[in-house]
PDB file of C-alpha atoms in Angstrom:
ATOM      1  CA  ASP I   1      65.030-193.675 -82.824  1.00 87.00           C
ATOM      2  CA  ARG I   2      68.514-193.037 -80.956  1.00 92.00           C
ATOM      3  CA  VAL I   3      69.370-190.393 -77.948  1.00 93.00           C
ATOM      4  CA  VAL I   4      72.444-188.521 -76.992  1.00 91.00           C
ATOM      5  CA  LEU I   5      72.551-186.579 -74.024  1.00 96.00           C
ATOM      6  CA  ILE I   6      75.063-183.873 -72.794  1.00 96.00           C
ATOM      7  CA  ASP I   7      75.466-183.300 -68.855  1.00 96.00           C
ATOM      8  CA  GLU I   8      75.460-180.093 -67.353  1.00 96.00           C
ATOM      9  CA  LYS I   9      79.290-179.996 -67.646  1.00 97.00           C
ATOM     10  CA  GLY I  10      79.285-180.364 -71.331  1.00 97.00           C
ATOM     11  CA  HIS I  11      80.367-184.042 -71.732  1.00 96.00           C
ATOM     12  CA  VAL I  12      78.848-186.521 -73.579  1.00 95.00           C
ATOM     13  CA  VAL I  13      76.873-189.490 -71.615  1.00 95.00           C
ATOM     14  CA  ASP I  14      77.091-192.347 -73.974  1.00 93.00           C
ATOM     15  CA  SER I  15      74.224-195.142 -74.118  1.00 93.00           C
ATOM     16  CA  ASP I  16      76.051-197.453 -71.612  1.00 96.00           C
ATOM     17  CA  GLN I  17      75.910-194.790 -69.010  1.00 96.00           C
ATOM     18  CA  LEU I  18      72.219-193.926 -69.576  1.00 97.00           C
ATOM     19  CA  LEU I  19      71.529-197.846 -69.591  1.00 96.00           C
ATOM     20  CA  ALA I  20      73.205-198.174 -66.368  1.00 97.00           C
ATOM     21  CA  VAL I  21      71.407-194.705 -64.997  1.00 97.00           C
ATOM     22  CA  ILE I  22      68.130-196.198 -65.852  1.00 97.00           C
ATOM     23  CA  ALA I  23      68.485-199.691 -64.703  1.00 98.00           C
ATOM     24  CA  GLU I  24      69.603-198.437 -61.276  1.00 97.00           C
ATOM     25  CA  SER I  25      66.736-196.326 -60.845  1.00 97.00           C
ATOM     26  CA  TRP I  26      64.501-199.071 -62.226  1.00 97.00           C
ATOM     27  CA  ALA I  27      65.839-201.629 -60.139  1.00 97.00           C
ATOM     28  CA  ALA I  28      65.768-199.551 -56.806  1.00 96.00           C
ATOM     29  CA  ASP I  29      61.949-198.955 -57.468  1.00 95.00           C
ATOM     30  CA  GLY I  30      61.038-202.509 -58.391  1.00 94.00           C
ATOM     31  CA  GLN I  31      60.570-201.434 -62.186  1.00 93.00           C
ATOM     32  CA  LEU I  32      62.819-203.540 -63.830  1.00 95.00           C
ATOM     33  CA  ALA I  33      60.890-206.419 -64.919  1.00 88.00           C
ATOM     34  CA  GLY I  34      63.046-209.788 -64.857  1.00 91.00           C
ATOM     35  CA  GLY I  35      65.940-208.234 -63.300  1.00 93.00           C
ATOM     36  CA  GLY I  36      68.468-207.529 -65.991  1.00 97.00           C
ATOM     37  CA  ILE I  37      69.071-205.726 -69.273  1.00 98.00           C
ATOM     38  CA  ALA I  38      70.637-206.611 -72.637  1.00 98.00           C
ATOM     39  CA  ALA I  39      73.309-204.900 -74.502  1.00 98.00           C
ATOM     40  CA  THR I  40      75.364-205.677 -77.654  1.00 97.00           C
ATOM     41  CA  VAL I  41      78.715-206.806 -77.784  1.00 95.00           C
ATOM     42  CA  MET I  42      79.879-203.404 -78.403  1.00 94.00           C
ATOM     43  CA  SER I  43      79.065-202.229 -74.810  1.00 95.00           C
ATOM     44  CA  ASN I  44      81.748-201.455 -72.580  1.00 95.00           C
ATOM     45  CA  LEU I  45      82.831-204.007 -69.697  1.00 95.00           C
ATOM     46  CA  GLY I  46      82.256-201.299 -67.241  1.00 96.00           C
ATOM     47  CA  LEU I  47      78.518-201.533 -67.733  1.00 97.00           C
ATOM     48  CA  GLU I  48      78.466-205.102 -67.427  1.00 97.00           C
ATOM     49  CA  ARG I  49      80.380-204.817 -63.969  1.00 97.00           C
ATOM     50  CA  PHE I  50      78.281-202.153 -62.944  1.00 97.00           C
ATOM     51  CA  ILE I  51      74.988-203.976 -63.741  1.00 98.00           C
ATOM     52  CA  GLY I  52      76.482-207.295 -62.056  1.00 97.00           C
ATOM     53  CA  GLY I  53      77.277-204.838 -59.034  1.00 97.00           C
ATOM     54  CA  LEU I  54      73.792-204.083 -58.784  1.00 97.00           C
ATOM     55  CA  GLY I  55      72.788-207.534 -58.656  1.00 97.00           C
ATOM     56  CA  LEU I  56      71.379-207.657 -61.643  1.00 98.00           C
ATOM     57  CA  SER I  57      71.427-210.220 -64.777  1.00 98.00           C
ATOM     58  CA  PHE I  58      73.345-208.873 -67.955  1.00 98.00           C
ATOM     59  CA  VAL I  59      73.496-210.665 -71.658  1.00 98.00           C
ATOM     60  CA  ARG I  60      75.246-209.539 -74.975  1.00 98.00           C
ATOM     61  CA  SER I  61      73.529-209.838 -78.172  1.00 98.00           C
ATOM     62  CA  PRO I  62      74.976-209.267 -81.577  1.00 96.00           C
ATOM     63  CA  VAL I  63      74.762-205.457 -82.772  1.00 95.00           C
ATOM     64  CA  GLY I  64      71.453-204.565 -83.878  1.00 94.00           C
ATOM     65  CA  ASP I  65      68.192-203.159 -82.233  1.00 93.00           C
ATOM     66  CA  ARG I  66      66.704-206.654 -83.509  1.00 96.00           C
ATOM     67  CA  HIS I  67      69.120-208.890 -81.521  1.00 97.00           C
ATOM     68  CA  VAL I  68      68.752-206.591 -78.406  1.00 97.00           C
ATOM     69  CA  HIS I  69      65.142-206.781 -78.770  1.00 97.00           C
ATOM     70  CA  LYS I  70      64.677-210.766 -79.524  1.00 98.00           C
ATOM     71  CA  ALA I  71      67.148-211.164 -76.336  1.00 98.00           C
ATOM     72  CA  LEU I  72      65.034-209.029 -74.347  1.00 97.00           C
ATOM     73  CA  VAL I  73      62.138-210.767 -75.175  1.00 97.00           C
ATOM     74  CA  GLY I  74      63.447-214.219 -74.552  1.00 97.00           C
ATOM     75  CA  HIS I  75      64.401-212.871 -71.034  1.00 97.00           C
ATOM     76  CA  GLY I  76      61.336-210.919 -70.071  1.00 97.00           C
ATOM     77  CA  TRP I  77      63.163-208.051 -69.763  1.00 97.00           C
ATOM     78  CA  VAL I  78      62.450-204.625 -70.671  1.00 97.00           C
ATOM     79  CA  LEU I  79      65.391-202.518 -70.956  1.00 97.00           C
ATOM     80  CA  GLY I  80      68.482-202.842 -73.153  1.00 97.00           C
ATOM     81  CA  GLY I  81      70.308-201.050 -75.888  1.00 97.00           C
ATOM     82  CA  GLU I  82      73.347-200.764 -77.889  1.00 94.00           C
ATOM     83  CA  ALA I  83      76.288-198.534 -78.303  1.00 85.00           C
ATOM     84  CA  SER I  84      74.920-196.168 -81.291  1.00 88.00           C
ATOM     85  CA  GLY I  85      72.027-194.571 -78.632  1.00 90.00           C
ATOM     86  CA  HIS I  86      69.660-196.890 -79.603  1.00 93.00           C
ATOM     87  CA  LEU I  87      67.599-197.797 -76.394  1.00 97.00           C
ATOM     88  CA  LEU I  88      64.813-200.054 -75.503  1.00 97.00           C
ATOM     89  CA  CYS I  89      62.421-199.640 -73.154  1.00 96.00           C
ATOM     90  CA  LEU I  90      60.006-202.414 -73.995  1.00 96.00           C
ATOM     91  CA  ASP I  91      57.522-201.430 -71.474  1.00 94.00           C
ATOM     92  CA  ARG I  92      57.186-198.336 -72.576  1.00 95.00           C
ATOM     93  CA  THR I  93      57.130-198.753 -76.459  1.00 94.00           C
ATOM     94  CA  SER I  94      57.809-201.849 -78.676  1.00 91.00           C
ATOM     95  CA  THR I  95      60.755-200.262 -80.303  1.00 89.00           C
ATOM     96  CA  GLY I  96      63.695-197.745 -79.882  1.00 90.00           C
ATOM     97  CA  ASP I  97      62.579-194.599 -79.533  1.00 92.00           C
ATOM     98  CA  GLY I  98      65.028-191.384 -78.753  1.00 94.00           C
ATOM     99  CA  ILE I  99      62.275-189.285 -76.969  1.00 95.00           C
ATOM    100  CA  VAL I 100      61.225-192.180 -74.703  1.00 96.00           C
ATOM    101  CA  SER I 101      64.790-193.042 -73.618  1.00 95.00           C
ATOM    102  CA  ALA I 102      65.477-189.399 -73.052  1.00 96.00           C
ATOM    103  CA  LEU I 103      61.873-189.135 -71.047  1.00 97.00           C
ATOM    104  CA  GLN I 104      63.164-192.364 -69.002  1.00 97.00           C
ATOM    105  CA  VAL I 105      66.836-190.424 -68.024  1.00 97.00           C
ATOM    106  CA  LEU I 106      65.097-187.407 -67.279  1.00 97.00           C
ATOM    107  CA  GLU I 107      62.395-188.841 -65.030  1.00 97.00           C
ATOM    108  CA  VAL I 108      65.393-190.484 -63.336  1.00 98.00           C
ATOM    109  CA  VAL I 109      67.030-186.952 -62.684  1.00 98.00           C
ATOM    110  CA  ALA I 110      64.010-185.149 -61.656  1.00 98.00           C
ATOM    111  CA  ARG I 111      63.010-188.016 -59.140  1.00 97.00           C
ATOM    112  CA  SER I 112      66.359-188.438 -57.717  1.00 97.00           C
ATOM    113  CA  GLY I 113      67.308-184.747 -57.235  1.00 97.00           C
ATOM    114  CA  LYS I 114      70.695-185.657 -58.467  1.00 97.00           C
ATOM    115  CA  SER I 115      72.327-184.119 -61.681  1.00 97.00           C
ATOM    116  CA  LEU I 116      73.301-186.384 -64.865  1.00 97.00           C
ATOM    117  CA  VAL I 117      76.879-185.971 -63.737  1.00 96.00           C
ATOM    118  CA  GLU I 118      76.570-187.468 -60.276  1.00 97.00           C
ATOM    119  CA  LEU I 119      74.014-190.241 -61.537  1.00 97.00           C
ATOM    120  CA  ARG I 120      76.692-191.640 -64.398  1.00 95.00           C
ATOM    121  CA  ALA I 121      79.544-191.205 -62.047  1.00 93.00           C
ATOM    122  CA  PRO I 122      79.391-194.597 -60.775  1.00 94.00           C
ATOM    123  CA  VAL I 123      79.851-196.248 -63.976  1.00 92.00           C
ATOM    124  CA  SER I 124      83.320-196.784 -64.963  1.00 91.00           C
ATOM    125  CA  LYS I 125      84.313-196.594 -68.572  1.00 90.00           C
ATOM    126  CA  LEU I 126      86.961-199.368 -69.310  1.00 91.00           C
ATOM    127  CA  PRO I 127      89.510-198.949 -72.070  1.00 91.00           C
ATOM    128  CA  GLN I 128      88.469-200.813 -75.027  1.00 87.00           C
ATOM    129  CA  THR I 129      89.666-201.502 -78.836  1.00 84.00           C
ATOM    130  CA  MET I 130      87.370-202.673 -81.628  1.00 77.00           C
ATOM    131  CA  ILE I 131      89.100-205.602 -83.564  1.00 78.00           C
ATOM    132  CA  GLU I 132      87.517-206.010 -86.938  1.00 77.00           C
ATOM    133  CA  MET I 133      87.422-209.735 -88.127  1.00 70.00           C
ATOM    134  CA  ALA I 134      88.482-211.008 -91.670  1.00 68.00           C
ATOM    135  CA  MET I 135      86.046-213.526 -92.695  1.00 65.00           C
ATOM    136  CA  MET I 136      87.839-216.579 -94.032  1.00 58.00           C
TER     137      MET I 136
END
């Protein structure tokens, strides 16, 4: 149900970058229903800024694909995911599917004629720290 891709230079392309690659392509082609994506609170701020720079909406949900799914359905959107590599393409399947997700990225690569390195380059990853909060 998850996907991890390695670019042609041997670098891991994380799910935030994969979401950005798919979102940019789908938005340009008019395939991004509702004009936004959902990601979890663990997604990098760089993704949120990139999506905003495309003029698209971005919403964060709690961690868990069921929360991303709920956010997508609530907004009428089709694309979202979480940092674990769990991507949802609800116009292609009703749940996260690693093969479907990988095929969406490969389709963008094939149609664009660009490498995965080129496609993910505009997404600036910002430093982040995870802080575990104790329940009181």
